mmCIF file of N, CA and C in Angstrom:
data_model
loop_
_atom_site.group_PDB
_atom_site.id
_atom_site.type_symbol
_atom_site.label_atom_id
_atom_site.label_comp_id
_atom_site.label_asym_id
_atom_site.label_seq_id
_atom_site.Cartn_x
_atom_site.Cartn_y
_atom_site.Cartn_z
ATOM 1 N N MET A 38 23.931 -26.896 -24.709
ATOM 2 C CA MET A 38 24.097 -28.135 -25.621
ATOM 3 C C MET A 38 25.436 -28.606 -25.422
ATOM 4 N N VAL A 39 25.591 -29.854 -25.774
ATOM 5 C CA VAL A 39 26.938 -30.540 -25.765
ATOM 6 C C VAL A 39 27.105 -31.158 -27.112
ATOM 7 N N ASN A 40 28.277 -30.975 -27.603
ATOM 8 C CA ASN A 40 28.655 -31.680 -28.977
ATOM 9 C C ASN A 40 28.859 -33.146 -28.665
ATOM 10 N N ALA A 41 28.189 -34.044 -29.349
ATOM 11 C CA ALA A 41 28.192 -35.449 -29.133
ATOM 12 C C ALA A 41 29.626 -35.990 -29.353
ATOM 13 N N SER A 42 30.397 -35.446 -30.146
ATOM 14 C CA SER A 42 31.821 -35.898 -30.421
ATOM 15 C C SER A 42 32.688 -35.837 -29.201
ATOM 16 N N PHE A 43 32.317 -34.868 -28.316
ATOM 17 C CA PHE A 43 33.115 -34.664 -27.199
ATOM 18 C C PHE A 43 32.837 -35.628 -26.044
ATOM 19 N N ILE A 44 31.800 -36.483 -26.052
ATOM 20 C CA ILE A 44 31.387 -37.463 -25.150
ATOM 21 C C ILE A 44 32.226 -38.649 -25.258
ATOM 22 N N THR A 45 32.901 -39.004 -24.117
ATOM 23 C CA THR A 45 33.826 -40.172 -24.265
ATOM 24 C C THR A 45 33.308 -41.286 -23.444
ATOM 25 N N GLY A 46 32.273 -41.166 -22.615
ATOM 26 C CA GLY A 46 31.685 -42.264 -21.916
ATOM 27 C C GLY A 46 30.517 -41.898 -21.045
ATOM 28 N N LEU A 47 29.628 -42.856 -20.707
ATOM 29 C CA LEU A 47 28.564 -42.608 -19.988
ATOM 30 C C LEU A 47 28.478 -43.639 -18.816
ATOM 31 N N SER A 48 28.058 -43.267 -17.751
ATOM 32 C CA SER A 48 27.743 -44.221 -16.631
ATOM 33 C C SER A 48 26.487 -43.883 -16.001
ATOM 34 N N TYR A 49 25.710 -44.938 -15.669
ATOM 35 C CA TYR A 49 24.497 -44.827 -14.999
ATOM 36 C C TYR A 49 24.599 -44.712 -13.474
ATOM 37 N N LEU A 50 24.069 -43.540 -12.857
ATOM 38 C CA LEU A 50 24.395 -43.475 -11.454
ATOM 39 C C LEU A 50 23.155 -43.963 -10.586
ATOM 40 N N GLY A 51 22.100 -44.291 -11.192
ATOM 41 C CA GLY A 51 20.854 -44.778 -10.556
ATOM 42 C C GLY A 51 19.841 -43.740 -10.662
ATOM 43 N N LYS A 52 18.639 -44.157 -10.169
ATOM 44 C CA LYS A 52 17.492 -43.399 -10.310
ATOM 45 C C LYS A 52 17.560 -42.321 -8.915
ATOM 46 N N THR A 53 17.191 -41.141 -9.349
ATOM 47 C CA THR A 53 17.093 -40.201 -8.335
ATOM 48 C C THR A 53 15.657 -39.712 -8.054
ATOM 49 N N GLU A 54 15.282 -39.028 -6.918
ATOM 50 C CA GLU A 54 13.952 -38.693 -6.574
ATOM 51 C C GLU A 54 13.590 -37.536 -7.425
ATOM 52 N N ASP A 55 12.372 -37.631 -7.897
ATOM 53 C CA ASP A 55 11.838 -36.519 -8.754
ATOM 54 C C ASP A 55 11.385 -35.441 -7.773
ATOM 55 N N PRO A 56 12.012 -34.242 -7.940
ATOM 56 C CA PRO A 56 11.694 -33.147 -7.025
ATOM 57 C C PRO A 56 10.358 -32.582 -7.400
ATOM 58 N N LEU A 57 9.704 -32.881 -8.458
ATOM 59 C CA LEU A 57 8.373 -32.524 -8.781
ATOM 60 C C LEU A 57 7.209 -33.406 -8.539
ATOM 61 N N ASP A 58 7.650 -34.673 -7.825
ATOM 62 C CA ASP A 58 6.653 -35.604 -7.583
ATOM 63 C C ASP A 58 5.526 -35.114 -6.771
ATOM 64 N N SER A 59 4.325 -35.165 -7.118
ATOM 65 C CA SER A 59 3.234 -34.543 -6.270
ATOM 66 C C SER A 59 3.147 -35.448 -5.128
ATOM 67 N N ASP A 60 3.433 -36.654 -4.937
ATOM 68 C CA ASP A 60 3.197 -37.390 -3.723
ATOM 69 C C ASP A 60 4.085 -36.918 -2.570
ATOM 70 N N ASN A 61 5.149 -36.108 -2.870
ATOM 71 C CA ASN A 61 5.980 -35.672 -1.876
ATOM 72 C C ASN A 61 5.718 -34.236 -1.339
ATOM 73 N N PHE A 62 4.649 -33.675 -2.030
ATOM 74 C CA PHE A 62 4.200 -32.364 -1.534
ATOM 75 C C PHE A 62 3.223 -32.354 -0.447
ATOM 76 N N SER A 63 3.328 -31.467 0.423
ATOM 77 C CA SER A 63 2.363 -31.309 1.365
ATOM 78 C C SER A 63 2.008 -29.819 1.399
ATOM 79 N N VAL A 64 0.710 -29.527 1.331
ATOM 80 C CA VAL A 64 0.297 -28.208 1.379
ATOM 81 C C VAL A 64 -0.415 -27.802 2.679
ATOM 82 N N ASP A 65 -0.066 -26.729 3.312
ATOM 83 C CA ASP A 65 -0.642 -26.274 4.592
ATOM 84 C C ASP A 65 -1.844 -25.435 4.240
ATOM 85 N N LEU A 66 -2.969 -26.106 4.122
ATOM 86 C CA LEU A 66 -4.209 -25.317 3.721
ATOM 87 C C LEU A 66 -4.583 -24.198 4.688
ATOM 88 N N ASN A 67 -4.369 -24.507 5.973
ATOM 89 C CA ASN A 67 -4.647 -23.422 7.014
ATOM 90 C C ASN A 67 -3.700 -22.235 6.834
ATOM 91 N N GLY A 68 -2.485 -22.531 6.573
ATOM 92 C CA GLY A 68 -1.506 -21.399 6.282
ATOM 93 C C GLY A 68 -1.846 -20.595 5.046
ATOM 94 N N LEU A 69 -2.321 -21.298 4.090
ATOM 95 C CA LEU A 69 -2.664 -20.610 2.725
ATOM 96 C C LEU A 69 -3.962 -19.778 3.000
ATOM 97 N N ARG A 70 -4.826 -20.412 3.700
ATOM 98 C CA ARG A 70 -6.047 -19.546 4.085
ATOM 99 C C ARG A 70 -5.831 -18.308 4.782
ATOM 100 N N ALA A 71 -4.890 -18.543 5.846
ATOM 101 C CA ALA A 71 -4.426 -17.341 6.478
ATOM 102 C C ALA A 71 -3.706 -16.285 5.712
ATOM 103 N N LYS A 72 -2.925 -16.710 4.892
ATOM 104 C CA LYS A 72 -2.312 -15.618 3.876
ATOM 105 C C LYS A 72 -3.215 -15.126 3.003
ATOM 106 N N GLU A 73 -4.314 -15.837 2.619
ATOM 107 C CA GLU A 73 -5.358 -15.236 1.746
ATOM 108 C C GLU A 73 -6.121 -14.254 2.513
ATOM 109 N N ALA A 74 -6.507 -14.547 3.788
ATOM 110 C CA ALA A 74 -7.284 -13.625 4.666
ATOM 111 C C ALA A 74 -6.548 -12.333 4.794
ATOM 112 N N LEU A 75 -5.261 -12.495 5.040
ATOM 113 C CA LEU A 75 -4.445 -11.274 5.272
ATOM 114 C C LEU A 75 -4.286 -10.479 4.123
ATOM 115 N N ALA A 76 -4.098 -11.066 2.945
ATOM 116 C CA ALA A 76 -4.156 -10.385 1.636
ATOM 117 C C ALA A 76 -5.450 -9.576 1.372
ATOM 118 N N ILE A 77 -6.498 -10.264 1.721
ATOM 119 C CA ILE A 77 -7.871 -9.684 1.496
ATOM 120 C C ILE A 77 -7.993 -8.389 2.422
ATOM 121 N N ARG A 78 -7.553 -8.615 3.621
ATOM 122 C CA ARG A 78 -7.714 -7.527 4.524
ATOM 123 C C ARG A 78 -6.907 -6.281 4.107
ATOM 124 N N GLN A 79 -5.680 -6.616 3.712
ATOM 125 C CA GLN A 79 -4.727 -5.661 3.237
ATOM 126 C C GLN A 79 -5.248 -4.910 2.071
ATOM 127 N N ALA A 80 -5.792 -5.519 1.076
ATOM 128 C CA ALA A 80 -6.451 -5.029 -0.045
ATOM 129 C C ALA A 80 -7.604 -4.106 0.277
ATOM 130 N N GLU A 81 -8.463 -4.507 1.278
ATOM 131 C CA GLU A 81 -9.553 -3.678 1.636
ATOM 132 C C GLU A 81 -9.068 -2.416 2.219
ATOM 133 N N ALA A 82 -7.980 -2.530 3.172
ATOM 134 C CA ALA A 82 -7.396 -1.290 3.803
ATOM 135 C C ALA A 82 -6.948 -0.383 2.688
ATOM 136 N N ASP A 83 -6.215 -0.973 1.762
ATOM 137 C CA ASP A 83 -5.691 -0.168 0.613
ATOM 138 C C ASP A 83 -6.735 0.665 -0.174
ATOM 139 N N ALA A 84 -7.786 -0.029 -0.290
ATOM 140 C CA ALA A 84 -9.024 0.473 -1.027
ATOM 141 C C ALA A 84 -9.564 1.584 -0.280
ATOM 142 N N GLU A 85 -9.664 1.406 1.034
ATOM 143 C CA GLU A 85 -10.241 2.496 1.942
ATOM 144 C C GLU A 85 -9.370 3.804 1.920
ATOM 145 N N ARG A 86 -8.179 3.591 1.562
ATOM 146 C CA ARG A 86 -7.189 4.764 1.664
ATOM 147 C C ARG A 86 -7.430 5.525 0.275
ATOM 148 N N MET A 87 -7.980 5.019 -0.799
ATOM 149 C CA MET A 87 -8.155 5.664 -2.061
ATOM 150 C C MET A 87 -9.338 6.501 -2.097
ATOM 151 N N GLY A 88 -9.241 7.767 -2.339
ATOM 152 C CA GLY A 88 -10.442 8.597 -2.360
ATOM 153 C C GLY A 88 -11.250 8.387 -3.776
ATOM 154 N N VAL A 89 -12.455 8.455 -3.699
ATOM 155 C CA VAL A 89 -13.327 8.277 -4.849
ATOM 156 C C VAL A 89 -13.688 9.669 -5.336
ATOM 157 N N GLY A 90 -13.385 9.885 -6.661
ATOM 158 C CA GLY A 90 -13.716 11.113 -7.260
ATOM 159 C C GLY A 90 -12.972 12.357 -6.756
ATOM 160 N N VAL A 91 -11.694 12.040 -6.300
ATOM 161 C CA VAL A 91 -10.883 13.157 -5.826
ATOM 162 C C VAL A 91 -9.691 13.269 -6.811
ATOM 163 N N THR A 92 -8.957 14.480 -6.884
ATOM 164 C CA THR A 92 -7.974 14.713 -7.592
ATOM 165 C C THR A 92 -6.651 13.982 -7.154
ATOM 166 N N ALA A 93 -5.651 13.796 -8.037
ATOM 167 C CA ALA A 93 -4.398 13.242 -7.501
ATOM 168 C C ALA A 93 -3.691 14.078 -6.541
ATOM 169 N N GLU A 94 -3.916 15.305 -6.457
ATOM 170 C CA GLU A 94 -3.388 16.292 -5.515
ATOM 171 C C GLU A 94 -4.037 15.937 -4.196
ATOM 172 N N ALA A 95 -5.274 15.845 -4.163
ATOM 173 C CA ALA A 95 -6.053 15.450 -2.953
ATOM 174 C C ALA A 95 -5.577 14.104 -2.227
ATOM 175 N N GLN A 96 -5.407 13.170 -3.214
ATOM 176 C CA GLN A 96 -4.844 11.898 -2.832
ATOM 177 C C GLN A 96 -3.481 11.956 -2.194
ATOM 178 N N SER A 97 -2.621 12.785 -2.753
ATOM 179 C CA SER A 97 -1.306 13.078 -2.243
ATOM 180 C C SER A 97 -1.291 13.698 -0.918
ATOM 181 N N ILE A 98 -2.281 14.537 -0.844
ATOM 182 C CA ILE A 98 -2.383 15.319 0.605
ATOM 183 C C ILE A 98 -2.804 14.292 1.550
ATOM 184 N N PHE A 99 -3.812 13.480 1.246
ATOM 185 C CA PHE A 99 -4.241 12.396 2.151
ATOM 186 C C PHE A 99 -3.177 11.347 2.464
ATOM 187 N N ASP A 100 -2.410 11.065 1.497
ATOM 188 C CA ASP A 100 -1.288 10.081 1.881
ATOM 189 C C ASP A 100 -0.180 10.773 2.762
ATOM 190 N N ALA A 101 0.103 12.079 2.503
ATOM 191 C CA ALA A 101 1.000 12.789 3.497
ATOM 192 C C ALA A 101 0.477 12.819 4.830
ATOM 193 N N LEU A 102 -0.886 13.235 4.977
ATOM 194 C CA LEU A 102 -1.348 13.248 6.257
ATOM 195 C C LEU A 102 -1.374 11.836 6.992
ATOM 196 N N SER A 103 -1.616 10.847 6.186
ATOM 197 C CA SER A 103 -1.827 9.440 6.835
ATOM 198 C C SER A 103 -0.377 8.970 7.268
ATOM 199 N N LYS A 104 0.612 9.593 6.991
ATOM 200 C CA LYS A 104 2.017 9.096 7.406
ATOM 201 C C LYS A 104 2.120 9.380 8.872
ATOM 202 N N THR A 105 1.486 10.415 9.448
ATOM 203 C CA THR A 105 1.737 10.729 10.837
ATOM 204 C C THR A 105 0.445 10.873 11.670
ATOM 205 N N LEU A 106 -0.662 10.809 10.857
ATOM 206 C CA LEU A 106 -1.819 10.953 11.626
ATOM 207 C C LEU A 106 -2.974 9.930 11.135
ATOM 208 N N PRO A 107 -3.900 9.593 11.979
ATOM 209 C CA PRO A 107 -5.001 8.640 11.476
ATOM 210 C C PRO A 107 -6.008 9.448 10.627
ATOM 211 N N VAL A 108 -6.099 9.139 9.430
ATOM 212 C CA VAL A 108 -7.032 9.749 8.474
ATOM 213 C C VAL A 108 -7.983 8.759 7.871
ATOM 214 N N GLN A 109 -9.094 9.335 7.354
ATOM 215 C CA GLN A 109 -9.974 8.513 6.534
ATOM 216 C C GLN A 109 -10.819 9.486 5.547
ATOM 217 N N TRP A 110 -11.143 8.935 4.462
ATOM 218 C CA TRP A 110 -12.027 9.786 3.559
ATOM 219 C C TRP A 110 -13.475 9.776 4.001
ATOM 220 N N GLU A 111 -14.084 10.890 3.987
ATOM 221 C CA GLU A 111 -15.608 10.956 4.251
ATOM 222 C C GLU A 111 -16.091 11.826 3.044
ATOM 223 N N ASN A 112 -16.569 11.022 1.978
ATOM 224 C CA ASN A 112 -16.854 11.633 0.646
ATOM 225 C C ASN A 112 -15.633 12.343 0.195
ATOM 226 N N SER A 113 -15.642 13.593 -0.174
ATOM 227 C CA SER A 113 -14.416 14.216 -0.682
ATOM 228 C C SER A 113 -13.682 14.919 0.453
ATOM 229 N N ASP A 114 -14.031 14.829 1.684
ATOM 230 C CA ASP A 114 -13.505 15.509 2.790
ATOM 231 C C ASP A 114 -12.351 14.554 3.438
ATOM 232 N N ILE A 115 -11.314 15.077 3.845
ATOM 233 C CA ILE A 115 -10.373 14.201 4.789
ATOM 234 C C ILE A 115 -10.689 14.368 6.170
ATOM 235 N N LEU A 116 -10.919 13.430 6.905
ATOM 236 C CA LEU A 116 -11.280 13.463 8.312
ATOM 237 C C LEU A 116 -9.982 12.965 9.117
ATOM 238 N N VAL A 117 -9.440 13.898 9.830
ATOM 239 C CA VAL A 117 -8.191 13.557 10.516
ATOM 240 C C VAL A 117 -8.427 13.371 12.019
ATOM 241 N N MET A 118 -7.990 12.400 12.579
ATOM 242 C CA MET A 118 -8.216 11.961 13.947
ATOM 243 C C MET A 118 -9.660 12.052 14.388
ATOM 244 N N LYS A 119 -10.457 11.861 13.410
ATOM 245 C CA LYS A 119 -11.957 11.719 13.680
ATOM 246 C C LYS A 119 -12.551 13.089 14.263
ATOM 247 N N GLU A 120 -11.842 14.114 14.051
ATOM 248 C CA GLU A 120 -12.259 15.404 14.697
ATOM 249 C C GLU A 120 -11.981 16.593 13.687
ATOM 250 N N VAL A 121 -10.945 16.586 12.924
ATOM 251 C CA VAL A 121 -10.506 17.681 12.136
ATOM 252 C C VAL A 121 -10.912 17.345 10.592
ATOM 253 N N ARG A 122 -11.671 18.177 10.019
ATOM 254 C CA ARG A 122 -12.145 17.996 8.656
ATOM 255 C C ARG A 122 -11.381 18.874 7.743
ATOM 256 N N VAL A 123 -10.847 18.379 6.656
ATOM 257 C CA VAL A 123 -10.182 19.201 5.636
ATOM 258 C C VAL A 123 -11.107 18.977 4.337
ATOM 259 N N ARG A 124 -11.550 20.221 3.829
ATOM 260 C CA ARG A 124 -12.403 20.227 2.697
ATOM 261 C C ARG A 124 -11.657 20.682 1.483
ATOM 262 N N SER A 125 -12.119 20.273 0.324
ATOM 263 C CA SER A 125 -11.581 20.863 -0.954
ATOM 264 C C SER A 125 -11.678 22.339 -0.991
ATOM 265 N N PRO A 126 -10.607 22.999 -1.401
ATOM 266 C CA PRO A 126 -9.456 22.547 -2.244
ATOM 267 C C PRO A 126 -8.148 22.136 -1.311
ATOM 268 N N TYR A 127 -8.593 21.795 -0.089
ATOM 269 C CA TYR A 127 -7.515 21.243 0.848
ATOM 270 C C TYR A 127 -6.312 22.271 1.175
ATOM 271 N N LEU A 128 -6.782 23.413 1.463
ATOM 272 C CA LEU A 128 -5.834 24.493 1.942
ATOM 273 C C LEU A 128 -5.936 24.678 3.383
ATOM 274 N N SER A 129 -5.059 25.431 3.880
ATOM 275 C CA SER A 129 -5.001 25.783 5.356
ATOM 276 C C SER A 129 -6.332 26.368 5.746
ATOM 277 N N ASP A 130 -6.966 27.185 4.889
ATOM 278 C CA ASP A 130 -8.249 27.780 5.253
ATOM 279 C C ASP A 130 -9.400 26.820 5.199
ATOM 280 N N CYS A 131 -9.154 25.622 4.764
ATOM 281 C CA CYS A 131 -10.139 24.580 4.731
ATOM 282 C C CYS A 131 -10.285 23.518 5.796
ATOM 283 N N VAL A 132 -9.583 23.891 6.860
ATOM 284 C CA VAL A 132 -9.433 23.051 8.135
ATOM 285 C C VAL A 132 -10.436 23.345 9.074
ATOM 286 N N PHE A 133 -11.324 22.531 9.457
ATOM 287 C CA PHE A 133 -12.466 22.828 10.376
ATOM 288 C C PHE A 133 -12.511 21.910 11.547
ATOM 289 N N GLY A 134 -13.130 22.241 12.642
ATOM 290 C CA GLY A 134 -13.258 21.237 13.736
ATOM 291 C C GLY A 134 -12.079 21.069 14.543
ATOM 292 N N GLY A 135 -12.110 20.361 15.516
ATOM 293 C CA GLY A 135 -10.826 19.969 16.314
ATOM 294 C C GLY A 135 -10.471 21.049 17.195
ATOM 295 N N THR A 136 -9.492 20.739 17.943
ATOM 296 C CA THR A 136 -8.708 21.680 18.906
ATOM 297 C C THR A 136 -7.708 22.516 18.021
ATOM 298 N N ASP A 137 -7.346 23.629 18.650
ATOM 299 C CA ASP A 137 -6.437 24.569 18.021
ATOM 300 C C ASP A 137 -5.112 23.826 17.757
ATOM 301 N N ALA A 138 -4.702 22.972 18.574
ATOM 302 C CA ALA A 138 -3.341 22.197 18.482
ATOM 303 C C ALA A 138 -3.523 21.206 17.306
ATOM 304 N N ALA A 139 -4.656 20.544 17.147
ATOM 305 C CA ALA A 139 -4.954 19.605 16.191
ATOM 306 C C ALA A 139 -4.984 20.271 14.898
ATOM 307 N N ASN A 140 -5.767 21.300 14.798
ATOM 308 C CA ASN A 140 -5.846 22.124 13.626
ATOM 309 C C ASN A 140 -4.484 22.649 13.048
ATOM 310 N N ASN A 141 -3.763 23.162 14.004
ATOM 311 C CA ASN A 141 -2.451 23.686 13.560
ATOM 312 C C ASN A 141 -1.523 22.478 13.125
ATOM 313 N N ARG A 142 -1.584 21.398 13.605
ATOM 314 C CA ARG A 142 -0.687 20.358 13.128
ATOM 315 C C ARG A 142 -1.215 19.958 11.768
ATOM 316 N N VAL A 143 -2.542 19.849 11.597
ATOM 317 C CA VAL A 143 -2.861 19.455 10.169
ATOM 318 C C VAL A 143 -2.636 20.525 9.152
ATOM 319 N N LYS A 144 -2.687 21.821 9.494
ATOM 320 C CA LYS A 144 -2.405 22.956 8.674
ATOM 321 C C LYS A 144 -0.921 22.961 8.312
ATOM 322 N N LYS A 145 -0.093 22.507 9.256
ATOM 323 C CA LYS A 145 1.321 22.513 8.959
ATOM 324 C C LYS A 145 1.701 21.387 8.075
ATOM 325 N N VAL A 146 1.129 20.284 8.240
ATOM 326 C CA VAL A 146 1.327 19.186 7.110
ATOM 327 C C VAL A 146 0.743 19.462 5.864
ATOM 328 N N LEU A 147 -0.462 20.146 5.850
ATOM 329 C CA LEU A 147 -0.960 20.635 4.589
ATOM 330 C C LEU A 147 -0.035 21.694 3.909
ATOM 331 N N GLU A 148 0.533 22.561 4.478
ATOM 332 C CA GLU A 148 1.386 23.490 3.927
ATOM 333 C C GLU A 148 2.732 22.824 3.494
ATOM 334 N N LEU A 149 3.235 22.017 4.209
ATOM 335 C CA LEU A 149 4.543 21.294 3.758
ATOM 336 C C LEU A 149 4.234 20.453 2.440
ATOM 337 N N GLU A 150 2.953 19.708 2.469
ATOM 338 C CA GLU A 150 2.765 18.874 1.389
ATOM 339 C C GLU A 150 2.541 19.706 0.059
ATOM 340 N N ARG A 151 1.814 20.868 0.215
ATOM 341 C CA ARG A 151 1.634 21.822 -0.872
ATOM 342 C C ARG A 151 2.955 22.300 -1.380
ATOM 343 N N ARG A 152 3.831 22.599 -0.445
ATOM 344 C CA ARG A 152 5.187 23.123 -0.953
ATOM 345 C C ARG A 152 5.832 22.023 -1.635
ATOM 346 N N ARG A 153 5.832 20.690 -1.156
ATOM 347 C CA ARG A 153 6.470 19.638 -1.859
ATOM 348 C C ARG A 153 5.800 19.525 -3.209
ATOM 349 N N LEU A 154 4.469 19.532 -3.369
ATOM 350 C CA LEU A 154 3.892 19.316 -4.533
ATOM 351 C C LEU A 154 4.225 20.394 -5.581
ATOM 352 N N GLN A 155 4.487 21.685 -5.155
ATOM 353 C CA GLN A 155 4.789 22.675 -6.073
ATOM 354 C C GLN A 155 6.322 22.489 -6.595
ATOM 355 N N LEU A 156 7.191 21.981 -5.599
ATOM 356 C CA LEU A 156 8.601 21.799 -5.952
ATOM 357 C C LEU A 156 8.758 20.773 -7.046
ATOM 358 N N PHE A 157 8.101 19.515 -6.851
ATOM 359 C CA PHE A 157 8.192 18.480 -7.716
ATOM 360 C C PHE A 157 7.158 18.370 -8.776
ATOM 361 N N GLY A 158 6.188 19.222 -8.723
ATOM 362 C CA GLY A 158 5.224 19.117 -9.732
ATOM 363 C C GLY A 158 4.459 18.019 -9.913
ATOM 364 N N THR A 159 4.117 17.311 -8.789
ATOM 365 C CA THR A 159 3.372 15.992 -8.771
ATOM 366 C C THR A 159 2.026 16.252 -8.120
#
């Protein structure tokens, strides 16, 4: 706010362009559609990463595995590299299928994530 008693003079500088004038806007509809399609694909990918009817601990283990290995949910099982299956309660003893090397890698990540969950209580 300005105190009117401090105003000593006014001068008209002319009319300026209205920055909100709708005639000056151009919308790239193709760009917007591409952004929308990308957002939809991202939302679908995020939804696929969420396990249905699984515990927070199971989701945390899935997320840890997904950082280094391709994973997907198959009901309540975690399918790693489309060959290694991790069943509830998601312990090292619950790893089936796959080669020995693949199983050992999954078991190692499981053990590390379980240790992290115990340390931080999440």
